[in-house]
mmCIF file of C-alpha atoms and ligand atoms in Angstrom:
data_model
loop_
_atom_site.group_PDB
_atom_site.id
_atom_site.type_symbol
_atom_site.label_atom_id
_atom_site.label_comp_id
_atom_site.label_asym_id
_atom_site.label_seq_id
_atom_site.Cartn_x
_atom_site.Cartn_y
_atom_site.Cartn_z
ATOM 1 C CA MET A 14 -44.536 -95.087 -0.560
ATOM 2 C CA HIS A 15 -42.243 -92.508 0.933
ATOM 3 C CA ALA A 16 -39.784 -90.504 -1.277
ATOM 4 C CA LEU A 17 -36.787 -88.465 -0.279
ATOM 5 C CA LEU A 18 -36.808 -85.158 -2.261
ATOM 6 C CA VAL A 19 -33.305 -83.563 -2.363
ATOM 7 C CA ILE A 20 -33.558 -80.014 -3.315
ATOM 8 C CA ASP A 21 -30.754 -78.242 -5.361
ATOM 9 C CA VAL A 22 -27.560 -79.618 -3.829
ATOM 10 C CA GLN A 23 -25.486 -77.966 -6.624
ATOM 11 C CA ASN A 24 -22.129 -76.298 -6.713
ATOM 12 C CA ASP A 25 -23.450 -72.733 -6.990
ATOM 13 C CA PHE A 26 -25.309 -73.145 -3.657
ATOM 14 C CA CYS A 27 -22.345 -74.485 -1.865
ATOM 15 C CA PRO A 28 -19.306 -72.539 -0.405
ATOM 16 C CA GLY A 29 -17.315 -71.136 -3.368
ATOM 17 C CA GLY A 30 -20.439 -70.987 -5.618
ATOM 18 C CA ALA A 31 -22.175 -68.010 -7.248
ATOM 19 C CA LEU A 32 -25.040 -67.993 -4.703
ATOM 20 C CA ALA A 33 -23.281 -69.777 -1.856
ATOM 21 C CA VAL A 34 -25.350 -70.954 1.158
ATOM 22 C CA ALA A 35 -23.367 -71.127 4.376
ATOM 23 C CA GLY A 36 -22.750 -74.763 5.298
ATOM 24 C CA GLY A 37 -24.387 -75.975 2.105
ATOM 25 C CA ASP A 38 -21.654 -78.695 1.740
ATOM 26 C CA GLU A 39 -22.139 -79.985 5.182
ATOM 27 C CA ILE A 40 -25.368 -81.710 4.449
ATOM 28 C CA VAL A 41 -24.136 -83.842 1.501
ATOM 29 C CA ALA A 42 -22.786 -86.810 3.322
ATOM 30 C CA PRO A 43 -25.741 -87.181 5.716
ATOM 31 C CA ILE A 44 -28.127 -86.805 2.833
ATOM 32 C CA ASN A 45 -26.242 -89.691 1.040
ATOM 33 C CA ALA A 46 -26.639 -91.791 4.126
ATOM 34 C CA LEU A 47 -30.329 -91.188 4.361
ATOM 35 C CA MET A 48 -31.071 -92.248 0.715
ATOM 36 C CA PRO A 49 -31.239 -96.020 1.169
ATOM 37 C CA THR A 50 -33.985 -95.679 3.881
ATOM 38 C CA PHE A 51 -36.576 -94.355 1.257
ATOM 39 C CA ASP A 52 -38.664 -96.023 -1.322
ATOM 40 C CA ALA A 53 -37.640 -93.512 -3.959
ATOM 41 C CA VAL A 54 -34.990 -90.815 -4.244
ATOM 42 C CA ILE A 55 -35.641 -87.681 -6.323
ATOM 43 C CA LEU A 56 -33.285 -84.881 -6.939
ATOM 44 C CA THR A 57 -33.983 -81.366 -8.205
ATOM 45 C CA GLN A 58 -31.623 -79.274 -10.093
ATOM 46 C CA ASP A 59 -32.005 -75.402 -10.579
ATOM 47 C CA TRP A 60 -31.396 -74.970 -14.274
ATOM 48 C CA HIS A 61 -31.314 -71.533 -15.733
ATOM 49 C CA PRO A 62 -30.527 -70.365 -19.253
ATOM 50 C CA ALA A 63 -27.956 -67.461 -19.538
ATOM 51 C CA GLY A 64 -29.807 -64.146 -19.194
ATOM 52 C CA HIS A 65 -32.538 -65.650 -16.993
ATOM 53 C CA SER A 66 -35.186 -63.119 -15.725
ATOM 54 C CA SER A 67 -34.307 -63.953 -12.114
ATOM 55 C CA PHE A 68 -30.738 -62.683 -12.654
ATOM 56 C CA ALA A 69 -29.896 -59.175 -11.352
ATOM 57 C CA SER A 70 -27.518 -58.808 -14.324
ATOM 58 C CA THR A 71 -30.509 -59.223 -16.840
ATOM 59 C CA HIS A 72 -32.106 -56.152 -15.391
ATOM 60 C CA LYS A 73 -28.865 -54.218 -14.745
ATOM 61 C CA ALA A 74 -29.855 -54.213 -11.105
ATOM 62 C CA ASP A 75 -28.054 -55.046 -7.875
ATOM 63 C CA PRO A 76 -28.159 -58.601 -6.691
ATOM 64 C CA MET A 77 -30.488 -59.214 -3.730
ATOM 65 C CA THR A 78 -32.926 -56.523 -4.714
ATOM 66 C CA VAL A 79 -36.555 -57.213 -5.458
ATOM 67 C CA THR A 80 -38.433 -56.461 -8.729
ATOM 68 C CA GLN A 81 -42.016 -56.797 -9.880
ATOM 69 C CA MET A 82 -42.666 -59.569 -12.401
ATOM 70 C CA PRO A 83 -46.052 -60.219 -14.009
ATOM 71 C CA TYR A 84 -46.440 -63.033 -11.481
ATOM 72 C CA GLY A 85 -45.482 -60.992 -8.402
ATOM 73 C CA PRO A 86 -42.342 -59.850 -6.544
ATOM 74 C CA GLN A 87 -39.167 -61.603 -7.505
ATOM 75 C CA VAL A 88 -35.799 -61.477 -5.728
ATOM 76 C CA LEU A 89 -32.949 -60.791 -8.265
ATOM 77 C CA TRP A 90 -30.124 -63.193 -7.744
ATOM 78 C CA PRO A 91 -26.583 -63.284 -8.847
ATOM 79 C CA ASP A 92 -26.233 -65.333 -12.061
ATOM 80 C CA HIS A 93 -26.283 -68.991 -10.825
ATOM 81 C CA CYS A 94 -26.905 -72.549 -11.990
ATOM 82 C CA VAL A 95 -26.511 -71.576 -15.625
ATOM 83 C CA ILE A 96 -27.155 -74.536 -17.900
ATOM 84 C CA GLY A 97 -23.831 -76.221 -18.855
ATOM 85 C CA THR A 98 -21.665 -74.447 -16.247
ATOM 86 C CA PRO A 99 -19.924 -76.260 -13.355
ATOM 87 C CA GLY A 100 -21.895 -74.307 -10.871
ATOM 88 C CA ALA A 101 -25.153 -75.969 -12.149
ATOM 89 C CA THR A 102 -23.781 -79.502 -11.544
ATOM 90 C CA PHE A 103 -24.460 -81.393 -8.316
ATOM 91 C CA HIS A 104 -21.998 -81.274 -5.501
ATOM 92 C CA PRO A 105 -19.434 -83.863 -6.539
ATOM 93 C CA ASP A 106 -20.020 -85.963 -3.507
ATOM 94 C CA LEU A 107 -23.735 -86.166 -3.768
ATOM 95 C CA ASN A 108 -24.737 -89.758 -4.583
ATOM 96 C CA THR A 109 -26.676 -88.987 -7.841
ATOM 97 C CA ASN A 110 -26.560 -92.680 -8.755
ATOM 98 C CA ALA A 111 -29.150 -93.295 -6.061
ATOM 99 C CA ALA A 112 -31.648 -90.980 -7.860
ATOM 100 C CA ASP A 113 -34.762 -92.479 -9.535
ATOM 101 C CA LEU A 114 -35.582 -89.131 -11.059
ATOM 102 C CA ILE A 115 -33.786 -85.832 -11.574
ATOM 103 C CA ILE A 116 -36.120 -82.906 -12.203
ATOM 104 C CA ARG A 117 -34.853 -79.659 -13.534
ATOM 105 C CA LYS A 118 -36.636 -76.343 -12.892
ATOM 106 C CA GLY A 119 -36.168 -72.773 -13.784
ATOM 107 C CA PHE A 120 -35.426 -73.327 -17.453
ATOM 108 C CA ASN A 121 -38.176 -70.978 -18.650
ATOM 109 C CA PRO A 122 -36.286 -67.740 -19.329
ATOM 110 C CA ALA A 123 -39.306 -65.580 -18.285
ATOM 111 C CA ILE A 124 -40.381 -67.391 -15.002
ATOM 112 C CA ASP A 125 -38.355 -68.418 -11.958
ATOM 113 C CA SER A 126 -39.173 -71.700 -10.364
ATOM 114 C CA TYR A 127 -38.346 -72.165 -6.601
ATOM 115 C CA SER A 128 -40.766 -74.957 -6.222
ATOM 116 C CA ALA A 129 -40.200 -78.466 -7.599
ATOM 117 C CA PHE A 130 -43.900 -78.590 -8.459
ATOM 118 C CA PHE A 131 -44.880 -75.239 -9.942
ATOM 119 C CA GLU A 132 -43.081 -72.289 -11.492
ATOM 120 C CA ASN A 133 -43.290 -69.011 -9.615
ATOM 121 C CA ASP A 134 -46.537 -68.115 -11.375
ATOM 122 C CA HIS A 135 -47.874 -70.885 -9.095
ATOM 123 C CA THR A 136 -49.778 -72.482 -12.093
ATOM 124 C CA THR A 137 -47.213 -73.905 -14.548
ATOM 125 C CA PRO A 138 -46.555 -77.478 -13.387
ATOM 126 C CA THR A 139 -43.171 -79.188 -13.583
ATOM 127 C CA GLY A 140 -44.678 -82.630 -13.832
ATOM 128 C CA LEU A 141 -43.382 -83.832 -10.584
ATOM 129 C CA GLU A 142 -46.917 -84.296 -9.071
ATOM 130 C CA GLY A 143 -47.904 -86.683 -11.873
ATOM 131 C CA TYR A 144 -44.687 -88.652 -11.431
ATOM 132 C CA LEU A 145 -45.204 -89.021 -7.624
ATOM 133 C CA ARG A 146 -48.935 -89.961 -7.967
ATOM 134 C CA THR A 147 -48.369 -92.515 -10.703
ATOM 135 C CA ARG A 148 -45.752 -94.213 -8.552
ATOM 136 C CA GLY A 149 -47.976 -94.318 -5.560
ATOM 137 C CA ILE A 150 -45.939 -91.957 -3.476
ATOM 138 C CA THR A 151 -47.964 -90.426 -0.651
ATOM 139 C CA ASP A 152 -45.261 -89.220 1.747
ATOM 140 C CA LEU A 153 -42.304 -86.824 1.132
ATOM 141 C CA THR A 154 -39.321 -85.897 3.126
ATOM 142 C CA LEU A 155 -37.432 -82.820 1.952
ATOM 143 C CA VAL A 156 -33.778 -81.880 2.475
ATOM 144 C CA GLY A 157 -31.406 -79.580 0.643
ATOM 145 C CA LEU A 158 -30.858 -75.897 -0.361
ATOM 146 C CA ALA A 159 -32.001 -73.490 0.401
ATOM 147 C CA THR A 160 -34.402 -73.897 3.362
ATOM 148 C CA ASP A 161 -36.126 -70.480 2.869
ATOM 149 C CA PHE A 162 -36.582 -70.647 -0.943
ATOM 150 C CA CYS A 163 -36.618 -73.898 -2.929
ATOM 151 C CA VAL A 164 -37.211 -76.248 0.069
ATOM 152 C CA ASN A 165 -39.877 -73.980 1.561
ATOM 153 C CA TYR A 166 -41.755 -73.430 -1.782
ATOM 154 C CA SER A 167 -41.555 -77.197 -2.615
ATOM 155 C CA ALA A 168 -42.705 -78.244 0.810
ATOM 156 C CA VAL A 169 -45.689 -75.851 0.864
ATOM 157 C CA ASP A 170 -46.804 -76.785 -2.685
ATOM 158 C CA ALA A 171 -46.431 -80.542 -1.848
ATOM 159 C CA ALA A 172 -48.574 -80.135 1.298
ATOM 160 C CA LYS A 173 -51.258 -78.111 -0.647
ATOM 161 C CA LEU A 174 -51.364 -80.912 -3.209
ATOM 162 C CA GLY A 175 -52.168 -83.368 -0.414
ATOM 163 C CA PHE A 176 -48.816 -85.159 0.219
ATOM 164 C CA ASN A 177 -47.691 -85.834 3.739
ATOM 165 C CA VAL A 178 -44.694 -83.589 4.034
ATOM 166 C CA THR A 179 -41.797 -83.500 6.383
ATOM 167 C CA VAL A 180 -38.697 -81.174 6.243
ATOM 168 C CA LYS A 181 -35.583 -82.093 7.998
ATOM 169 C CA PRO A 182 -34.007 -78.676 8.955
ATOM 170 C CA ASP A 183 -30.683 -80.311 9.977
ATOM 171 C CA LEU A 184 -30.257 -81.432 6.435
ATOM 172 C CA CYS A 185 -31.118 -77.985 4.974
ATOM 173 C CA ARG A 186 -29.228 -74.698 4.976
ATOM 174 C CA ALA A 187 -30.673 -71.249 4.459
ATOM 175 C CA ILE A 188 -29.911 -68.051 2.543
ATOM 176 C CA ASP A 189 -31.709 -65.981 5.356
ATOM 177 C CA PHE A 190 -32.258 -62.809 3.402
ATOM 178 C CA ASP A 191 -34.410 -59.988 4.873
ATOM 179 C CA GLY A 192 -36.360 -62.262 7.320
ATOM 180 C CA SER A 193 -36.851 -64.990 4.676
ATOM 181 C CA LEU A 194 -36.033 -67.966 7.005
ATOM 182 C CA ASP A 195 -38.572 -66.888 9.813
ATOM 183 C CA ALA A 196 -41.141 -66.367 6.986
ATOM 184 C CA ALA A 197 -40.500 -69.684 5.504
ATOM 185 C CA TYR A 198 -40.971 -71.583 8.763
ATOM 186 C CA ALA A 199 -44.287 -69.663 9.237
ATOM 187 C CA SER A 200 -45.600 -70.568 5.850
ATOM 188 C CA MET A 201 -44.490 -74.192 6.172
ATOM 189 C CA LYS A 202 -46.273 -74.506 9.514
ATOM 190 C CA ASP A 203 -49.370 -72.844 8.014
ATOM 191 C CA ALA A 204 -49.345 -75.462 5.264
ATOM 192 C CA ASN A 205 -49.084 -78.331 7.750
ATOM 193 C CA VAL A 206 -45.567 -79.348 6.800
ATOM 194 C CA LYS A 207 -43.891 -81.207 9.649
ATOM 195 C CA ILE A 208 -40.494 -79.853 10.850
ATOM 196 C CA ALA A 209 -38.609 -82.854 12.139
ATOM 197 C CA GLY A 210 -35.060 -83.075 13.408
HETATM 198 C C1 LIG B 25 -32.721 -71.065 -4.981
HETATM 199 C C2 LIG B 25 -32.637 -68.819 -5.219
HETATM 200 C C3 LIG B 25 -32.557 -68.876 -6.586
HETATM 201 C C4 LIG B 25 -32.867 -72.249 -4.081
HETATM 202 C C5 LIG B 25 -32.696 -71.152 -6.469
HETATM 203 O O1 LIG B 25 -32.457 -73.377 -4.618
HETATM 204 O O2 LIG B 25 -33.299 -72.122 -3.020
HETATM 205 N N1 LIG B 25 -32.705 -69.893 -4.445
HETATM 206 N N2 LIG B 25 -32.658 -70.078 -7.147
HETATM 207 ZN ZN1 LIG B 26 -32.333 -70.136 -9.289
#
């Protein structure tokens, strides 16, 4: 069983959004077209309460600076994907009707969650692993936003958990902050994630 995992295709990560990723909207139509070719379609949704600890405003710091959290370094982002705001909803053209499951992450005020599998402490599970295993899903293809953060962390965690993981970079777009995209490709290759066009 092979699932398509669509990471964070939300308004705030698309042009005009609070944490816009260049070209983020370009991947929506081709992702929709890919959905029917998989046994399962799963969407993730970045879902932060106001005042989340990953927001620069919460720390009175500048966005795109790094702070130390109990679980390690954390980039401080502009406020984004705040629960109940239009920025947190999926891109209006994304075919959300095709989703078997929508998994939300980042709702714990004290811990960010880039990965669809674990919060940024690398230990608190989201429950996605159990869902995939109980459905007999062994293979995952990842697409979405952003390549160097949530796609990367999700792909590496999935590979470490033993799933057979492919990332399609043509259907991802990156933030590319301070070398983050090169570092992401290096960690995905290390974890045996396939990068396929
Ligand atoms: C993401 C930064 C903060 C992502 C989410 O979806 O890649 N990046 N929150
Ligand atoms: Zn976030």
